[in-house]
Amino acid sequence: MSIKMLEKSNPASWLTELPPLGMDAKSITTDFRHYFSHTLGRDRHAKYANYMYEALALTLRDRLWERWKNTRYAYEADGGVRRAYYLSMEFLMGRALSNAMLNLGVNEPVNKALYEMGLSLEELAECENDAGLGNGGLGRLAACFMDSCATLRLPVVGYGIRYAYGMFRQRIENGYQVEEPDHWLRSGTVWDLERSEYTQRIKFGGRTEGYLKADGEMGWRWLDTSDVLAVPYDVPIPGYQNGTVNTLRLWSAAATDEFDFEDFNSGSYTEAVGSKNMAENITMVLYPNDSTESGKELRLRQQYFLASASLQDVIRQWVRVHGEDFSHFAAKNCFQLNDTHPTIGVAELMRILMDEHGLKWDDAWAITSKVMAYTNHTLLPEALERWPVWLFRKLLPRVLDIIYEINARFLAEVARRWPGDIDRQRRMSLIEEGYEQQVRMAYLAIVGSISVNGVAALHSDLLKQGLFRDFYELWPDKFNNKTNGVTQRRWLASCNPGLNKLITDTIGPGWVTELSELRKLIPHADNAKFRTKWRQIKHDNKVRLASLIEADCGVVFNTDALFDVQVKRIHEYKRQLLNILNVIHLYDRIKRGDTANWTPRCVLIGGKSAPGYYMAKVIIKLVNNVAKVINEDPTIGDKLKMAFLPNYRVTAMEIIAPGTDLSEQISTAGKEASGTGNMKFMMNGAVTIGTLDGANIEIREECGDDNFFLFGLTAQEVEARRSNYDPWAIIHGDADISRIMHLLESAHFNQFEQGIFDPIIHSLTSPNDPWLTIADLRAYIDAQARVDKAYRDQELWTRMSIMNTATSGKFSTDRTMLEYNSEIWKLKQLPEMPLT
Ligand SMILES: *Cc1c(COP(=O)(O)O)cnc(C)c1O
């Protein structure tokens, strides 16, 4: 590597000690001008928002950097504090600028400085690309966790992958989704720091070879590998006005210096450079599948790359301070695995401890099984990762040997507990037998972890009863629940400045770090003046959302109508179809003149489909076709509007959630593990229409049945219903539903595109429809009628809205992180840093 230690120089100790940077408007202006003219080299001709944005970002970055250094020093004190590492294939961070401003506490001076320089913050902020390194809920959760850990002063490091291409950009062409690559790094990013000095080497391929160690024991070597380098880029994660800046370390793949030396020597220069591309391919692109495994070799490479680089990095730091003494390693370190994606780390840690540091199996296992903790994110069987054994053997032969050994020892334990129960051993084996043998990654995670958690109360219960039942019987104490949350800094304070101000003026600023304080708003729900202010802010936010929709969809939403929103990944279990069927029902009612006491409604649906998910893509087309028919029909007018918002992402949600009246959380009960979109909406004063699924159950517990529109089968009823489900009987027995289905079947929404919605009609009317959409349709239509009635009483509705925000305290990731910490990580919260 080309990084050189100093040898001849002897740097002065004061070299890295600098006076604190000013946080006032004057200092900010001075630095801004310096960056614009000197660092970026622009002059008076360069009236470009991008360079102005960059100058501001660099100004703020310096202030993050100095707090970052102090935080690192604090974590290093006394031989190093106990730390947790959050391993995740996805971090859906969104933009960093306004978050940095809020958390550094410089909103006021920055606004003042920009005003004096004649610049608009909003215009500059628009220049930043979203860091879209995630698919949806799972990746956004990781981002919210990082924010809360920094705010709580918990020594937690995030480890992930720096994909060159994040989540694809979605365009809509003739109603269909079109994917475009998201080359978010093309214009660079100022929000990370390359740290080549901590580069790691990752092995792939090759073969294993046994040998006799000096102590007479058998050792293993992994030879003839094709190595790839992992280069870390550190992203600063500022806590809320507390002087703490934590680290998210993202790995990028690079070819080794000596890559395919042989090819060079044999004259195959271009082939050699080609293999360099192969190495760097590993971190090229995020897999855009949400809640489904992809089973591709490159994906397994990415997973091992993340796990190996991160674990080697932690061990490197350990050895630097403690040498080869690992006796306290488990007391000082803890790894939280975000779903099964990084669980290969269980075997990888065993490999590093044994093969590279000479530990015996039992000692290595005593450490590994104490430091790993696993979070499950889904009950969908199609999402459970399994890797073919042949692929593992080809790519990671040494790691596979270790998995076999873990399995043999584990199955012996199962046999001791249930002697002779061969069927149970087969069920619990880490290796699934069959046409081709597969490694069950979730089982590897459970066997190797001290803790296994689900992400909402119902989900954690269903794991124990279903998917992981055998493991629960063996180790009941491993299983626990950690209900998800979102950070109120991004999802209320920053994205909803109007409500932020009203809340802070009313109950003080404590809620920003202690969300349960929002309860103090409850008495104000009965105050008519307060309700008027609340309604005005919601209206302003609807104006902002309506202009986004007009710009991106060309559809005009009337801001006095009910804004009814469903944004999330497009997936059959989330049942965007149920929503569309109700919209068709409303359209049908208008067409037949059933409009007495009508509540005008604007329906927004948004979300990306996995590029290979055929049904989800047809659903997007259906939304667009139904919207077109409705929006172009002058007899419908302002009574009903519908739009599909293209390219749903974090930055869009920051405008959507504040402007929403009704939050659609209508998954088939038992299928949505938790949901977090539901929490963002609740916090911003939207009322939920929802099933008893995931965290909806806990949301309803908090806000009360009066402030929630409940409908549909329970998870238990869903399972009971499957054996006697007859959608046709329901359709024929219900005049409204018959008419909806007739409109679909008569190609009313696809007059010139015959047959394109047949797959949807088939799945809705199949007795085997796993999502039981028609079973819940009547109850959903009735619940929507209750919504209409409630919305017509604006005082009542505003009260419900206030009550939702006021009771959303539980859904802060601050609460979630404190639970992980007190029950799993057991880290000390650090004292506040001097530089705040
Ligand atoms: C919050 C969020 C999600 C998760 O939404 P769910 O409704 O919980 O599925 C997905 N994508 C983005 C961009 C988000 O901000």
Coordinates of N, CA, C and O in Angstrom, one line a residue, residues 395-534:
L395 N -16.4 -20.1 -3.5 CA -16.0 -18.8 -3.1 C -15.3 -18.7 -1.8 O -14.4 -17.9 -1.6
L396 N -15.8 -19.5 -0.8 CA -15.3 -19.3 0.6 C -15.1 -20.7 1.2 O -15.7 -21.0 2.2
P397 N -14.2 -21.5 0.6 CA -14.0 -22.9 1.1 C -13.7 -23.0 2.6 O -14.3 -23.8 3.3
R398 N -12.9 -22.1 3.1 CA -12.5 -22.2 4.5 C -13.7 -21.9 5.4 O -13.9 -22.5 6.4
V399 N -14.5 -20.9 5.0 CA -15.7 -20.5 5.8 C -16.7 -21.6 5.8 O -17.3 -21.8 6.8
L400 N -16.8 -22.3 4.7 CA -17.8 -23.4 4.6 C -17.4 -24.5 5.6 O -18.2 -25.1 6.3
D401 N -16.1 -24.8 5.6 CA -15.6 -25.9 6.5 C -16.0 -25.5 8.0 O -16.5 -26.3 8.7
I402 N -15.9 -24.2 8.3 CA -16.2 -23.8 9.7 C -17.7 -23.9 9.9 O -18.2 -24.3 11.0
I403 N -18.5 -23.6 8.9 CA -20.0 -23.7 9.1 C -20.4 -25.2 9.3 O -21.2 -25.5 10.2
Y404 N -19.7 -26.1 8.6 CA -20.0 -27.5 8.8 C -19.6 -27.9 10.2 O -20.4 -28.7 10.8
E405 N -18.6 -27.4 10.7 CA -18.1 -27.8 12.1 C -19.1 -27.2 13.1 O -19.5 -27.9 14.1
I406 N -19.5 -25.9 12.9 CA -20.5 -25.3 13.8 C -21.8 -26.2 13.8 O -22.4 -26.5 14.8
N407 N -22.2 -26.6 12.6 CA -23.4 -27.4 12.5 C -23.3 -28.8 13.2 O -24.2 -29.2 13.9
A408 N -22.1 -29.4 13.0 CA -22.0 -30.8 13.6 C -22.1 -30.7 15.1 O -22.8 -31.4 15.8
R409 N -21.4 -29.6 15.7 CA -21.5 -29.5 17.1 C -22.9 -29.1 17.6 O -23.3 -29.5 18.6
F410 N -23.5 -28.2 16.8 CA -24.9 -27.8 17.2 C -25.9 -29.0 17.1 O -26.6 -29.2 18.0
L411 N -25.8 -29.8 16.0 CA -26.7 -30.9 15.9 C -26.5 -32.0 17.0 O -27.4 -32.6 17.5
A412 N -25.2 -32.0 17.5 CA -25.0 -32.9 18.7 C -25.7 -32.4 19.9 O -26.2 -33.2 20.7
E413 N -25.7 -31.1 20.0 CA -26.5 -30.5 21.2 C -28.0 -30.8 21.0 O -28.6 -31.1 22.0
V414 N -28.5 -30.7 19.8 CA -29.9 -30.9 19.6 C -30.2 -32.4 19.9 O -31.2 -32.7 20.6
A415 N -29.3 -33.3 19.5 CA -29.5 -34.7 19.8 C -29.4 -35.0 21.3 O -30.2 -35.9 21.8
R416 N -28.6 -34.3 22.0 CA -28.5 -34.5 23.5 C -29.8 -34.1 24.1 O -30.3 -34.7 25.1
R417 N -30.4 -33.0 23.6 CA -31.6 -32.4 24.2 C -32.9 -33.3 23.8 O -33.8 -33.5 24.6
W418 N -32.9 -33.7 22.6 CA -34.0 -34.6 22.1 C -33.5 -35.8 21.5 O -33.5 -36.0 20.2
P419 N -33.1 -36.8 22.3 CA -32.4 -38.0 21.7 C -33.4 -38.7 20.8 O -34.6 -38.9 21.0
G420 N -32.8 -39.1 19.6 CA -33.6 -39.9 18.7 C -34.5 -39.1 17.8 O -35.1 -39.6 16.9
D421 N -34.6 -37.8 18.0 CA -35.6 -37.0 17.2 C -34.9 -36.5 15.9 O -34.4 -35.4 15.8
I422 N -34.7 -37.5 15.0 CA -34.0 -37.2 13.7 C -34.7 -36.1 12.9 O -34.0 -35.3 12.3
D423 N -36.0 -36.1 13.0 CA -36.7 -35.1 12.2 C -36.4 -33.7 12.6 O -36.2 -32.8 11.8
R424 N -36.3 -33.6 13.9 CA -36.0 -32.2 14.5 C -34.5 -31.8 14.1 O -34.3 -30.7 13.7
Q425 N -33.6 -32.8 14.1 CA -32.2 -32.5 13.7 C -32.2 -32.1 12.2 O -31.5 -31.1 11.8
R426 N -33.0 -32.7 11.4 CA -33.1 -32.3 10.0 C -33.7 -30.9 9.8 O -33.2 -30.1 9.1
R427 N -34.7 -30.7 10.6 CA -35.4 -29.3 10.5 C -34.4 -28.2 11.0 O -34.4 -27.1 10.4
M428 N -33.6 -28.5 12.0 CA -32.8 -27.4 12.6 C -31.4 -27.3 12.0 O -30.7 -26.4 12.3
S429 N -31.0 -28.2 11.1 CA -29.7 -28.2 10.6 C -29.4 -26.9 9.8 O -30.3 -26.4 9.1
L430 N -28.2 -26.4 9.9 CA -27.8 -25.2 9.2 C -27.7 -25.5 7.7 O -27.6 -24.6 6.9
I431 N -27.6 -26.8 7.4 CA -27.6 -27.2 6.0 C -28.9 -27.9 5.6 O -29.3 -28.9 6.2
E432 N -29.6 -27.3 4.6 CA -30.8 -27.8 4.2 C -30.5 -28.9 3.1 O -29.8 -28.6 2.1
E433 N -31.0 -30.1 3.3 CA -30.8 -31.2 2.3 C -31.8 -31.0 1.2 O -32.7 -30.3 1.3
G434 N -31.6 -31.7 0.1 CA -32.5 -31.6 -1.0 C -31.8 -31.7 -2.3 O -30.6 -32.1 -2.4
Y435 N -32.5 -31.3 -3.4 CA -31.9 -31.3 -4.7 C -30.5 -30.7 -4.8 O -29.6 -31.3 -5.3
E436 N -30.4 -29.5 -4.2 CA -29.0 -29.0 -3.9 C -29.0 -28.5 -2.5 O -29.9 -27.9 -2.0
Q437 N -27.9 -28.9 -1.8 CA -27.7 -28.5 -0.4 C -27.6 -27.0 -0.3 O -27.0 -26.3 -1.1
Q438 N -28.2 -26.4 0.8 CA -28.1 -25.0 0.9 C -27.7 -24.6 2.4 O -28.1 -25.4 3.3
V439 N -27.1 -23.5 2.6 CA -26.8 -23.0 3.9 C -27.9 -22.1 4.3 O -28.2 -21.1 3.6
R440 N -28.5 -22.4 5.5 CA -29.6 -21.5 6.0 C -29.0 -20.4 6.9 O -28.6 -20.7 8.0
M441 N -28.9 -19.2 6.3 CA -28.2 -18.2 7.0 C -28.9 -17.7 8.3 O -28.2 -17.4 9.3
A442 N -30.2 -17.8 8.4 CA -30.9 -17.4 9.6 C -30.6 -18.3 10.7 O -30.4 -17.9 11.9
Y443 N -30.4 -19.6 10.4 CA -30.1 -20.6 11.5 C -28.7 -20.4 12.0 O -28.4 -20.5 13.2
L444 N -27.8 -20.1 11.0 CA -26.4 -19.8 11.4 C -26.4 -18.6 12.4 O -25.7 -18.6 13.4
A445 N -27.2 -17.6 12.1 CA -27.3 -16.4 12.9 C -27.8 -16.7 14.3 O -27.3 -16.3 15.3
I446 N -28.8 -17.6 14.4 CA -29.4 -17.9 15.7 C -28.4 -18.7 16.5 O -28.2 -18.4 17.7
V447 N -27.8 -19.7 15.9 CA -26.9 -20.6 16.6 C -25.7 -19.8 17.1 O -25.2 -20.0 18.2
G448 N -25.3 -18.8 16.3 CA -24.1 -18.0 16.7 C -24.3 -16.8 17.5 O -23.3 -16.1 17.8
S449 N -25.5 -16.5 17.9 CA -25.8 -15.2 18.6 C -26.3 -15.4 20.0 O -26.9 -16.4 20.4
I450 N -26.0 -14.4 20.8 CA -26.5 -14.3 22.2 C -27.9 -13.8 22.3 O -28.6 -14.1 23.2
S451 N -28.4 -13.1 21.2 CA -29.7 -12.5 21.2 C -30.3 -12.6 19.8 O -29.6 -12.5 18.8
V452 N -31.6 -12.9 19.8 CA -32.4 -12.9 18.5 C -33.6 -12.0 18.7 O -34.4 -12.3 19.6
N453 N -33.8 -11.0 17.9 CA -35.0 -10.2 18.1 C -35.7 -9.9 16.9 O -35.2 -9.9 15.8
G454 N -37.0 -9.7 17.0 CA -37.9 -9.2 16.0 C -38.1 -7.7 16.2 O -37.5 -7.2 17.1
V455 N -38.9 -7.1 15.3 CA -38.9 -5.6 15.3 C -40.2 -5.0 15.6 O -40.4 -3.8 15.5
A456 N -41.2 -5.8 16.1 CA -42.4 -5.3 16.7 C -43.0 -6.4 17.5 O -42.6 -7.6 17.3
A457 N -43.8 -6.1 18.5 CA -44.3 -7.1 19.4 C -44.9 -8.3 18.7 O -44.5 -9.5 18.9
L458 N -45.8 -8.1 17.7 CA -46.5 -9.2 17.0 C -45.4 -10.0 16.3 O -45.4 -11.2 16.3
H459 N -44.6 -9.3 15.6 CA -43.5 -10.0 14.8 C -42.7 -10.9 15.6 O -42.4 -12.1 15.3
S460 N -42.2 -10.4 16.8 CA -41.4 -11.2 17.6 C -42.1 -12.4 18.2 O -41.5 -13.5 18.3
D461 N -43.4 -12.3 18.4 CA -44.2 -13.4 18.9 C -44.4 -14.4 17.8 O -44.3 -15.7 18.0
L462 N -44.7 -14.0 16.5 CA -44.9 -14.9 15.4 C -43.6 -15.6 15.1 O -43.6 -16.8 14.7
L463 N -42.4 -15.0 15.3 CA -41.1 -15.7 15.1 C -41.0 -16.9 16.0 O -40.6 -18.0 15.6
K464 N -41.4 -16.7 17.3 CA -41.3 -17.8 18.3 C -42.3 -18.9 18.0 O -42.0 -20.0 18.2
Q465 N -43.5 -18.5 17.5 CA -44.5 -19.6 17.2 C -44.3 -20.3 15.9 O -44.7 -21.4 15.7
G466 N -43.7 -19.6 14.9 CA -43.6 -20.1 13.6 C -42.2 -20.5 13.1 O -41.6 -21.5 13.5
L467 N -41.6 -19.5 12.4 CA -40.3 -19.7 11.7 C -39.2 -20.3 12.6 O -38.5 -21.2 12.2
F468 N -39.1 -19.8 13.8 CA -38.0 -20.2 14.7 C -38.4 -21.0 15.9 O -37.8 -21.0 16.9
R469 N -39.6 -21.7 15.8 CA -40.2 -22.4 16.9 C -39.2 -23.4 17.5 O -39.1 -23.4 18.8
D470 N -38.5 -24.2 16.7 CA -37.6 -25.2 17.3 C -36.5 -24.5 18.1 O -36.1 -25.0 19.1
F471 N -36.0 -23.4 17.6 CA -34.9 -22.7 18.2 C -35.4 -22.1 19.5 O -34.7 -22.0 20.5
Y472 N -36.7 -21.6 19.5 CA -37.2 -21.0 20.7 C -37.4 -22.1 21.8 O -37.1 -21.8 23.0
E473 N -37.7 -23.3 21.4 CA -37.8 -24.4 22.4 C -36.5 -24.7 23.0 O -36.4 -25.0 24.2
L474 N -35.5 -24.6 22.2 CA -34.1 -24.9 22.7 C -33.5 -23.8 23.5 O -33.0 -24.0 24.6
W475 N -33.7 -22.5 23.1 CA -33.1 -21.4 23.8 C -34.1 -20.3 24.0 O -34.0 -19.2 23.3
P476 N -35.1 -20.5 24.8 CA -36.2 -19.4 24.9 C -35.6 -18.1 25.3 O -36.1 -17.0 24.9
D477 N -34.5 -18.1 26.1 CA -34.0 -16.8 26.6 C -33.3 -15.9 25.6 O -33.0 -14.8 25.8
K478 N -32.9 -16.6 24.4 CA -32.3 -15.8 23.4 C -33.3 -14.8 22.7 O -32.9 -13.8 22.2
F479 N -34.6 -15.1 22.8 CA -35.5 -14.4 21.9 C -36.1 -13.2 22.6 O -36.5 -13.3 23.8
N480 N -36.2 -12.1 21.9 CA -36.7 -10.8 22.5 C -37.2 -9.9 21.4 O -37.0 -10.2 20.2
N481 N -37.9 -8.9 21.9 CA -38.5 -7.9 20.9 C -37.8 -6.5 21.1 O -37.5 -6.1 22.2
K482 N -37.6 -5.9 19.9 CA -37.2 -4.5 20.0 C -38.0 -3.7 18.9 O -37.7 -3.8 17.7
T483 N -39.1 -3.1 19.4 CA -39.9 -2.4 18.4 C -39.2 -1.3 17.7 O -38.5 -0.5 18.4
N484 N -39.3 -1.2 16.4 CA -38.6 -0.2 15.7 C -39.0 1.2 16.0 O -39.9 1.4 16.8
G485 N -38.3 2.2 15.5 CA -38.7 3.6 15.7 C -38.1 4.4 14.5 O -37.7 3.8 13.5
V486 N -38.2 5.7 14.6 CA -37.6 6.6 13.6 C -37.0 7.8 14.5 O -37.4 8.0 15.6
T487 N -36.0 8.5 13.9 CA -35.5 9.6 14.6 C -36.3 10.9 14.4 O -36.6 11.3 13.3
Q488 N -36.8 11.4 15.5 CA -37.6 12.6 15.4 C -36.8 13.9 15.0 O -37.4 14.9 14.7
R489 N -35.4 13.8 15.0 CA -34.7 14.9 14.5 C -34.9 15.1 13.0 O -35.3 16.2 12.6
R490 N -34.8 14.0 12.3 CA -35.0 14.1 10.8 C -36.5 14.2 10.5 O -37.0 15.0 9.7
W491 N -37.3 13.3 11.2 CA -38.7 13.0 10.8 C -39.7 13.9 11.4 O -40.9 13.7 11.3
L492 N -39.3 14.9 12.2 CA -40.2 15.9 12.7 C -39.5 17.3 12.8 O -39.9 18.2 12.1
A493 N -38.5 17.3 13.6 CA -37.8 18.6 13.8 C -37.3 19.3 12.5 O -37.5 20.4 12.3
S494 N -36.7 18.4 11.7 CA -36.0 19.0 10.5 C -37.0 19.1 9.3 O -37.0 20.1 8.5
C495 N -37.9 18.0 9.1 CA -38.7 18.0 7.9 C -40.0 18.8 8.1 O -40.6 19.1 7.1
N496 N -40.3 19.2 9.3 CA -41.6 19.9 9.5 C -41.3 21.1 10.4 O -41.8 21.2 11.6
P497 N -40.6 22.1 9.8 CA -40.3 23.3 10.7 C -41.5 24.0 11.3 O -41.4 24.5 12.4
G498 N -42.6 24.0 10.5 CA -43.8 24.7 11.1 C -44.3 24.0 12.3 O -44.5 24.7 13.4
L499 N -44.4 22.7 12.3 CA -44.9 22.0 13.5 C -43.9 22.0 14.6 O -44.2 22.2 15.8
N500 N -42.6 21.9 14.2 CA -41.5 22.0 15.2 C -41.7 23.3 16.0 O -41.6 23.3 17.2
K501 N -41.9 24.4 15.3 CA -42.0 25.7 16.0 C -43.2 25.7 17.0 O -43.1 26.1 18.1
L502 N -44.4 25.3 16.4 CA -45.6 25.3 17.2 C -45.4 24.4 18.5 O -45.8 24.8 19.6
I503 N -44.9 23.2 18.3 CA -44.7 22.3 19.4 C -43.8 22.9 20.4 O -44.0 22.9 21.6
T504 N -42.6 23.4 19.9 CA -41.6 24.0 20.9 C -42.2 25.2 21.6 O -41.9 25.4 22.8
D505 N -42.9 26.1 20.9 CA -43.5 27.2 21.5 C -44.5 26.8 22.6 O -44.7 27.5 23.6
T506 N -45.1 25.6 22.4 CA -46.2 25.2 23.3 C -45.6 24.4 24.5 O -46.1 24.7 25.7
I507 N -44.7 23.5 24.3 CA -44.3 22.6 25.4 C -42.8 22.7 25.6 O -42.2 21.9 26.4
G508 N -42.1 23.6 24.9 CA -40.6 23.6 25.1 C -39.9 22.6 24.2 O -40.5 21.9 23.5
P509 N -38.5 22.7 24.1 CA -37.8 21.9 23.1 C -37.4 20.5 23.6 O -36.7 19.8 22.9
G510 N -37.8 20.1 24.8 CA -37.4 18.8 25.3 C -37.7 17.6 24.5 O -36.9 16.6 24.5
W511 N -38.8 17.7 23.7 CA -39.2 16.5 22.9 C -38.1 16.1 21.8 O -38.1 15.0 21.4
V512 N -37.2 17.1 21.5 CA -36.3 16.7 20.4 C -35.3 15.6 20.9 O -34.8 14.8 20.1
T513 N -35.1 15.5 22.2 CA -34.3 14.4 22.7 C -35.1 13.5 23.6 O -34.5 12.5 24.1
E514 N -36.3 13.8 23.9 CA -37.1 13.0 24.8 C -38.6 13.0 24.2 O -39.4 13.8 24.6
L515 N -38.8 12.1 23.3 CA -40.0 12.3 22.5 C -41.3 12.1 23.3 O -42.3 12.6 22.9
S516 N -41.2 11.4 24.4 CA -42.4 11.1 25.2 C -43.0 12.5 25.7 O -44.1 12.5 26.1
E517 N -42.1 13.5 25.7 CA -42.7 14.8 26.2 C -43.8 15.4 25.3 O -44.5 16.3 25.7
L518 N -43.9 14.8 24.1 CA -45.0 15.2 23.2 C -46.4 15.0 23.9 O -47.4 15.7 23.5
R519 N -46.4 14.1 24.9 CA -47.7 13.9 25.7 C -48.2 15.2 26.2 O -49.4 15.4 26.4
K520 N -47.3 16.2 26.5 CA -47.8 17.5 27.0 C -48.7 18.2 26.1 O -49.3 19.2 26.4
L521 N -48.7 17.7 24.8 CA -49.6 18.4 23.8 C -51.1 17.9 24.0 O -52.0 18.6 23.6
I522 N -51.3 16.8 24.7 CA -52.7 16.3 24.8 C -53.7 17.3 25.3 O -54.7 17.5 24.7
P523 N -53.4 18.0 26.4 CA -54.4 19.0 26.8 C -54.7 20.1 25.8 O -55.9 20.6 25.7
H524 N -53.8 20.4 24.9 CA -54.0 21.4 23.9 C -54.9 20.9 22.8 O -55.4 21.8 22.0
A525 N -55.1 19.6 22.7 CA -56.0 19.1 21.6 C -57.4 19.7 21.9 O -58.2 19.8 20.9
D526 N -57.7 20.1 23.1 CA -59.1 20.6 23.4 C -59.2 22.1 23.3 O -60.2 22.7 23.5
N527 N -58.0 22.7 22.9 CA -58.0 24.2 22.7 C -58.2 24.6 21.3 O -57.4 24.3 20.4
A528 N -59.3 25.3 21.0 CA -59.7 25.6 19.7 C -58.7 26.5 18.9 O -58.4 26.3 17.8
K529 N -58.1 27.4 19.7 CA -57.1 28.3 19.0 C -55.9 27.5 18.6 O -55.3 27.7 17.5
F530 N -55.5 26.5 19.5 CA -54.3 25.7 19.2 C -54.7 24.8 17.9 O -53.8 24.6 17.0
R531 N -55.9 24.3 17.9 CA -56.3 23.5 16.8 C -56.2 24.3 15.5 O -55.8 23.8 14.4
T532 N -56.6 25.5 15.5 CA -56.6 26.4 14.3 C -55.1 26.5 13.8 O -54.9 26.4 12.6
K533 N -54.2 26.8 14.7 CA -52.8 26.9 14.4 C -52.3 25.6 13.8 O -51.6 25.5 12.8
W534 N -52.7 24.5 14.4 CA -52.3 23.1 14.0 C -52.7 22.9 12.5 O -52.0 22.4 11.7

